[in-house]
PDB file of C-alpha atoms in Angstrom:
ATOM      1  CA  UNK A  27      47.890  28.941 123.798  1.00 77.00           C
ATOM      2  CA  UNK A  28      47.790  25.670 121.874  1.00 90.00           C
ATOM      3  CA  UNK A  29      45.781  25.498 118.649  1.00 94.00           C
ATOM      4  CA  UNK A  30      45.480  21.954 117.294  1.00 96.00           C
ATOM      5  CA  UNK A  31      46.072  21.500 113.579  1.00 97.00           C
ATOM      6  CA  UNK A  32      43.444  19.877 111.397  1.00 97.00           C
ATOM      7  CA  UNK A  33      44.454  16.963 109.156  1.00 97.00           C
ATOM      8  CA  UNK A  34      44.417  19.287 106.117  1.00 97.00           C
ATOM      9  CA  UNK A  35      46.677  21.770 107.914  1.00 98.00           C
ATOM     10  CA  UNK A  36      49.112  18.972 108.859  1.00 98.00           C
ATOM     11  CA  UNK A  37      49.219  17.663 105.272  1.00 98.00           C
ATOM     12  CA  UNK A  38      49.808  21.121 103.776  1.00 98.00           C
ATOM     13  CA  UNK A  39      52.394  21.982 106.437  1.00 98.00           C
ATOM     14  CA  UNK A  40      54.305  18.766 105.750  1.00 98.00           C
ATOM     15  CA  UNK A  41      54.424  19.480 101.995  1.00 97.00           C
ATOM     16  CA  UNK A  42      55.383  23.110 102.656  1.00 97.00           C
ATOM     17  CA  UNK A  43      58.211  22.295 105.079  1.00 97.00           C
ATOM     18  CA  UNK A  44      59.648  19.832 102.566  1.00 97.00           C
ATOM     19  CA  UNK A  45      59.458  22.794 100.165  1.00 93.00           C
ATOM     20  CA  UNK A  46      59.863  26.512 100.851  1.00 87.00           C
ATOM     21  CA  UNK A  47      58.481  27.037 104.363  1.00 95.00           C
ATOM     22  CA  UNK A  48      60.714  27.612 107.403  1.00 94.00           C
ATOM     23  CA  UNK A  49      60.076  26.461 110.954  1.00 96.00           C
ATOM     24  CA  UNK A  50      61.898  27.966 113.927  1.00 95.00           C
ATOM     25  CA  UNK A  51      61.872  27.642 117.687  1.00 91.00           C
ATOM     26  CA  UNK A  52      61.131  30.682 119.834  1.00 84.00           C
ATOM     27  CA  UNK A  53      61.752  30.019 123.528  1.00 86.00           C
ATOM     28  CA  UNK A  54      59.610  26.901 124.013  1.00 93.00           C
ATOM     29  CA  UNK A  55      57.346  26.835 120.962  1.00 96.00           C
ATOM     30  CA  UNK A  56      57.807  26.617 117.209  1.00 96.00           C
ATOM     31  CA  UNK A  57      56.530  29.079 114.596  1.00 97.00           C
ATOM     32  CA  UNK A  58      56.454  28.842 110.791  1.00 97.00           C
ATOM     33  CA  UNK A  59      57.142  31.346 108.020  1.00 97.00           C
ATOM     34  CA  UNK A  60      55.581  30.986 104.564  1.00 97.00           C
ATOM     35  CA  UNK A  61      56.991  33.184 101.802  1.00 96.00           C
ATOM     36  CA  UNK A  62      56.456  33.254  98.037  1.00 94.00           C
ATOM     37  CA  UNK A  63      57.638  35.553  95.257  1.00 90.00           C
ATOM     38  CA  UNK A  64      55.317  38.397  94.270  1.00 89.00           C
ATOM     39  CA  UNK A  65      54.173  36.465  91.165  1.00 91.00           C
ATOM     40  CA  UNK A  66      52.900  33.655  93.435  1.00 94.00           C
ATOM     41  CA  UNK A  67      50.332  35.600  95.426  1.00 95.00           C
ATOM     42  CA  UNK A  68      47.663  33.000  94.593  1.00 96.00           C
ATOM     43  CA  UNK A  69      49.737  30.307  96.309  1.00 97.00           C
ATOM     44  CA  UNK A  70      50.397  32.332  99.473  1.00 97.00           C
ATOM     45  CA  UNK A  71      46.684  33.250  99.625  1.00 97.00           C
ATOM     46  CA  UNK A  72      45.715  29.567  99.230  1.00 98.00           C
ATOM     47  CA  UNK A  73      47.971  28.658 102.171  1.00 98.00           C
ATOM     48  CA  UNK A  74      46.775  31.615 104.235  1.00 98.00           C
ATOM     49  CA  UNK A  75      43.142  30.543 103.765  1.00 98.00           C
ATOM     50  CA  UNK A  76      44.068  27.091 105.132  1.00 98.00           C
ATOM     51  CA  UNK A  77      45.900  28.452 108.209  1.00 98.00           C
ATOM     52  CA  UNK A  78      44.044  31.708 108.899  1.00 95.00           C
ATOM     53  CA  UNK A  79      42.866  30.554 112.356  1.00 95.00           C
ATOM     54  CA  UNK A  80      46.472  30.641 113.595  1.00 96.00           C
ATOM     55  CA  UNK A  81      48.350  33.089 111.402  1.00 96.00           C
ATOM     56  CA  UNK A  82      49.445  36.678 111.030  1.00 95.00           C
ATOM     57  CA  UNK A  83      48.055  38.677 108.054  1.00 95.00           C
ATOM     58  CA  UNK A  84      49.749  38.407 104.646  1.00 96.00           C
ATOM     59  CA  UNK A  85      52.458  41.044 104.273  1.00 96.00           C
ATOM     60  CA  UNK A  86      54.139  42.468 101.157  1.00 94.00           C
ATOM     61  CA  UNK A  87      57.949  42.573 101.517  1.00 93.00           C
ATOM     62  CA  UNK A  88      60.047  44.880  99.329  1.00 90.00           C
ATOM     63  CA  UNK A  89      63.784  44.256  99.490  1.00 81.00           C
ATOM     64  CA  UNK A  90      66.520  46.818  98.835  1.00 78.00           C
ATOM     65  CA  UNK A  91      67.510  46.928  95.133  1.00 76.00           C
ATOM     66  CA  UNK A  92      69.975  44.158  94.253  1.00 77.00           C
ATOM     67  CA  UNK A  93      73.467  45.744  94.077  1.00 78.00           C
ATOM     68  CA  UNK A  94      74.441  43.769  90.977  1.00 82.00           C
ATOM     69  CA  UNK A  95      71.233  43.964  88.923  1.00 80.00           C
ATOM     70  CA  UNK A  96      69.378  46.945  90.386  1.00 78.00           C
ATOM     71  CA  UNK A  97      66.246  44.759  90.501  1.00 82.00           C
ATOM     72  CA  UNK A  98      63.826  45.234  93.383  1.00 80.00           C
ATOM     73  CA  UNK A  99      62.563  41.914  94.759  1.00 85.00           C
ATOM     74  CA  UNK A 100      59.073  41.655  96.208  1.00 91.00           C
ATOM     75  CA  UNK A 101      57.526  38.767  98.072  1.00 93.00           C
ATOM     76  CA  UNK A 102      54.488  37.938 100.184  1.00 95.00           C
ATOM     77  CA  UNK A 103      54.722  36.238 103.552  1.00 96.00           C
ATOM     78  CA  UNK A 104      52.777  35.295 106.656  1.00 97.00           C
ATOM     79  CA  UNK A 105      53.575  33.477 109.891  1.00 97.00           C
ATOM     80  CA  UNK A 106      51.980  30.758 111.944  1.00 97.00           C
ATOM     81  CA  UNK A 107      52.180  32.108 115.478  1.00 94.00           C
ATOM     82  CA  UNK A 108      54.235  30.145 117.992  1.00 95.00           C
ATOM     83  CA  UNK A 109      52.198  27.174 119.113  1.00 95.00           C
ATOM     84  CA  UNK A 110      53.020  23.985 121.074  1.00 96.00           C
ATOM     85  CA  UNK A 111      51.213  21.953 118.378  1.00 97.00           C
ATOM     86  CA  UNK A 112      53.969  22.939 115.909  1.00 97.00           C
ATOM     87  CA  UNK A 113      56.770  21.581 118.103  1.00 96.00           C
ATOM     88  CA  UNK A 114      56.421  18.038 116.775  1.00 96.00           C
ATOM     89  CA  UNK A 115      57.171  19.382 113.271  1.00 97.00           C
ATOM     90  CA  UNK A 116      60.216  21.307 114.472  1.00 96.00           C
ATOM     91  CA  UNK A 117      61.549  18.363 116.477  1.00 95.00           C
ATOM     92  CA  UNK A 118      61.160  15.975 113.547  1.00 96.00           C
ATOM     93  CA  UNK A 119      62.475  18.284 110.811  1.00 96.00           C
ATOM     94  CA  UNK A 120      65.523  19.430 112.760  1.00 92.00           C
ATOM     95  CA  UNK A 121      68.113  17.010 114.073  1.00 81.00           C
ATOM     96  CA  UNK A 122      71.044  18.860 115.712  1.00 82.00           C
ATOM     97  CA  UNK A 123      69.940  22.125 114.044  1.00 84.00           C
ATOM     98  CA  UNK A 124      70.141  20.580 110.550  1.00 89.00           C
ATOM     99  CA  UNK A 125      66.985  20.321 108.433  1.00 92.00           C
ATOM    100  CA  UNK A 126      66.258  16.737 107.459  1.00 95.00           C
ATOM    101  CA  UNK A 127      63.389  14.744 105.950  1.00 97.00           C
ATOM    102  CA  UNK A 128      61.201  13.434 108.824  1.00 96.00           C
ATOM    103  CA  UNK A 129      60.602   9.872 107.619  1.00 96.00           C
ATOM    104  CA  UNK A 130      58.648   9.007 110.774  1.00 95.00           C
ATOM    105  CA  UNK A 131      56.040  11.669 109.801  1.00 96.00           C
ATOM    106  CA  UNK A 132      55.611  10.594 106.175  1.00 97.00           C
ATOM    107  CA  UNK A 133      52.616   8.427 107.058  1.00 95.00           C
ATOM    108  CA  UNK A 134      50.833  11.839 107.048  1.00 96.00           C
ATOM    109  CA  UNK A 135      52.189  12.728 103.548  1.00 97.00           C
ATOM    110  CA  UNK A 136      49.151  12.535 101.271  1.00 98.00           C
ATOM    111  CA  UNK A 137      48.162  13.573  97.731  1.00 98.00           C
ATOM    112  CA  UNK A 138      47.514  17.043  99.210  1.00 98.00           C
ATOM    113  CA  UNK A 139      51.059  17.099 100.679  1.00 98.00           C
ATOM    114  CA  UNK A 140      52.445  16.060  97.288  1.00 98.00           C
ATOM    115  CA  UNK A 141      50.483  18.807  95.510  1.00 97.00           C
ATOM    116  CA  UNK A 142      51.727  21.392  98.038  1.00 97.00           C
ATOM    117  CA  UNK A 143      55.300  20.115  97.678  1.00 97.00           C
ATOM    118  CA  UNK A 144      55.138  20.404  93.866  1.00 97.00           C
ATOM    119  CA  UNK A 145      53.583  23.897  93.993  1.00 96.00           C
ATOM    120  CA  UNK A 146      56.379  24.999  96.356  1.00 95.00           C
ATOM    121  CA  UNK A 147      59.442  23.270  94.994  1.00 93.00           C
ATOM    122  CA  UNK A 148      58.515  21.580  91.741  1.00 94.00           C
ATOM    123  CA  UNK A 149      59.670  22.700  88.309  1.00 93.00           C
ATOM    124  CA  UNK A 150      59.330  21.257  84.827  1.00 90.00           C
ATOM    125  CA  UNK A 151      62.236  19.790  82.899  1.00 87.00           C
ATOM    126  CA  UNK A 152      60.833  18.626  79.566  1.00 87.00           C
ATOM    127  CA  UNK A 153      58.282  15.930  80.437  1.00 88.00           C
ATOM    128  CA  UNK A 154      59.754  15.376  83.913  1.00 91.00           C
ATOM    129  CA  UNK A 155      59.016  17.169  87.168  1.00 95.00           C
ATOM    130  CA  UNK A 156      61.977  18.115  89.335  1.00 96.00           C
ATOM    131  CA  UNK A 157      61.618  18.506  93.102  1.00 96.00           C
ATOM    132  CA  UNK A 158      64.276  20.945  94.287  1.00 95.00           C
ATOM    133  CA  UNK A 159      65.486  19.008  97.323  1.00 95.00           C
ATOM    134  CA  UNK A 160      68.948  20.608  97.456  1.00 94.00           C
ATOM    135  CA  UNK A 161      68.719  21.433 101.169  1.00 92.00           C
ATOM    136  CA  UNK A 162      68.646  17.730 102.102  1.00 94.00           C
ATOM    137  CA  UNK A 163      71.372  15.040 102.098  1.00 94.00           C
ATOM    138  CA  UNK A 164      71.735  12.760  99.050  1.00 96.00           C
ATOM    139  CA  UNK A 165      70.804   9.573 100.932  1.00 96.00           C
ATOM    140  CA  UNK A 166      67.682  11.200 102.406  1.00 96.00           C
ATOM    141  CA  UNK A 167      66.528  12.328  98.964  1.00 97.00           C
ATOM    142  CA  UNK A 168      67.176   8.838  97.608  1.00 97.00           C
ATOM    143  CA  UNK A 169      65.068   7.354 100.424  1.00 97.00           C
ATOM    144  CA  UNK A 170      62.346   9.937  99.811  1.00 97.00           C
ATOM    145  CA  UNK A 171      62.239   8.801  96.174  1.00 97.00           C
ATOM    146  CA  UNK A 172      61.803   5.195  97.386  1.00 97.00           C
ATOM    147  CA  UNK A 173      58.989   6.391  99.674  1.00 98.00           C
ATOM    148  CA  UNK A 174      57.182   8.102  96.728  1.00 98.00           C
ATOM    149  CA  UNK A 175      57.524   4.901  94.705  1.00 97.00           C
ATOM    150  CA  UNK A 176      56.262   2.671  97.546  1.00 97.00           C
ATOM    151  CA  UNK A 177      53.340   4.927  98.484  1.00 97.00           C
ATOM    152  CA  UNK A 178      52.149   6.290  95.121  1.00 97.00           C
ATOM    153  CA  UNK A 179      54.024   4.190  92.509  1.00 97.00           C
ATOM    154  CA  UNK A 180      55.838   7.368  91.375  1.00 97.00           C
ATOM    155  CA  UNK A 181      59.111   6.597  89.581  1.00 97.00           C
ATOM    156  CA  UNK A 182      61.981   8.965  90.335  1.00 96.00           C
ATOM    157  CA  UNK A 183      65.762   9.307  90.336  1.00 96.00           C
ATOM    158  CA  UNK A 184      68.181  11.430  92.314  1.00 96.00           C
ATOM    159  CA  UNK A 185      70.475  13.635  90.251  1.00 93.00           C
ATOM    160  CA  UNK A 186      73.088  16.177  91.266  1.00 93.00           C
ATOM    161  CA  UNK A 187      72.665  19.858  90.425  1.00 89.00           C
ATOM    162  CA  UNK A 188      75.752  21.844  91.416  1.00 90.00           C
ATOM    163  CA  UNK A 189      76.662  18.921  93.647  1.00 93.00           C
ATOM    164  CA  UNK A 190      73.322  19.085  95.485  1.00 94.00           C
ATOM    165  CA  UNK A 191      70.653  16.355  95.177  1.00 96.00           C
ATOM    166  CA  UNK A 192      67.437  16.961  93.247  1.00 95.00           C
ATOM    167  CA  UNK A 193      64.668  14.433  92.683  1.00 96.00           C
ATOM    168  CA  UNK A 194      63.584  13.946  89.069  1.00 96.00           C
ATOM    169  CA  UNK A 195      60.154  12.373  88.655  1.00 96.00           C
ATOM    170  CA  UNK A 196      60.087  10.264  85.502  1.00 95.00           C
ATOM    171  CA  UNK A 197      58.023  11.374  82.493  1.00 94.00           C
ATOM    172  CA  UNK A 198      56.271   7.985  82.749  1.00 95.00           C
ATOM    173  CA  UNK A 199      54.778   9.114  86.093  1.00 96.00           C
ATOM    174  CA  UNK A 200      53.518  12.489  84.830  1.00 94.00           C
ATOM    175  CA  UNK A 201      49.953  11.300  84.175  1.00 94.00           C
ATOM    176  CA  UNK A 202      49.855   9.631  87.591  1.00 96.00           C
ATOM    177  CA  UNK A 203      51.041  12.880  89.247  1.00 95.00           C
ATOM    178  CA  UNK A 204      48.294  14.808  87.429  1.00 94.00           C
ATOM    179  CA  UNK A 205      45.711  12.259  88.542  1.00 95.00           C
ATOM    180  CA  UNK A 206      46.850  12.350  92.197  1.00 97.00           C
ATOM    181  CA  UNK A 207      47.167  16.144  92.513  1.00 96.00           C
ATOM    182  CA  UNK A 208      44.688  17.610  90.028  1.00 93.00           C
ATOM    183  CA  UNK A 209      41.975  18.533  92.528  1.00 95.00           C
ATOM    184  CA  UNK A 210      44.463  20.265  94.846  1.00 97.00           C
ATOM    185  CA  UNK A 211      46.825  22.211  92.582  1.00 97.00           C
ATOM    186  CA  UNK A 212      45.603  25.778  92.151  1.00 97.00           C
ATOM    187  CA  UNK A 213      44.977  27.158  88.673  1.00 96.00           C
ATOM    188  CA  UNK A 214      48.065  29.391  88.507  1.00 95.00           C
ATOM    189  CA  UNK A 215      50.333  26.439  89.412  1.00 95.00           C
ATOM    190  CA  UNK A 216      48.867  23.879  86.966  1.00 94.00           C
ATOM    191  CA  UNK A 217      51.722  24.596  84.524  1.00 93.00           C
ATOM    192  CA  UNK A 218      54.017  22.621  86.859  1.00 92.00           C
ATOM    193  CA  UNK A 219      52.167  19.375  86.096  1.00 92.00           C
ATOM    194  CA  UNK A 220      50.539  20.010  82.688  1.00 85.00           C
TER     195      UNK A 220
END
C-alpha cells in the first residue's frame, strides 16, 4: 500500500541517498536501507523518528570478527518498507543500475537535505568539510559542486582521493554551512561543522 512522503521525509531521504542510504527495487516497488555504525546510534534514531510511519524497527547488527584484525563490527539499521512512493527516488538515482546524482530532483534539496548529507558523508579536513562522494562520477560531483554554489553560495572543489572524486567545501564557506544547517544537525554530529 502506498504511503506518501512528507516534505521533510523527502528532504531527509534525498540527503541520505546522496550519502550512506541504499535504495533497491523489490518486484515492483522500491525500499530503502539506512545503516550507521554503532557509535552513530543518535543519527539512526533521528532518521527513524522521521520515517517511523513507514519503517521496520531499528535492529542491532553484529558482524563476524574481521579475519585480519579480529575486531567485531556493530551497526544499527532499519528499512523503509517497499512503497510505490519510493519508486521515483529509485528511478532517478539509478540509471542502468548505476547510482548517479539525480539533478532533476535537486529542486527538493534543502538546508535539511544538506545537513543530512553532511551528517552521513561529511568529514572534517582542517577548516574544510569533505563530502565523500566517491560512489559518483567525477563530472557529476563537479556539477553537484556548481549546484551547491548556485543554490547556497557554498564554494567547493572536486579533488581525487584514491582516484575517486570527493567534494571539498572551502574553509571560507564553513560559517555559511553552520548558519544553514545549525538547527538541523544533531548534537552528536555538530563536530562535523564546528
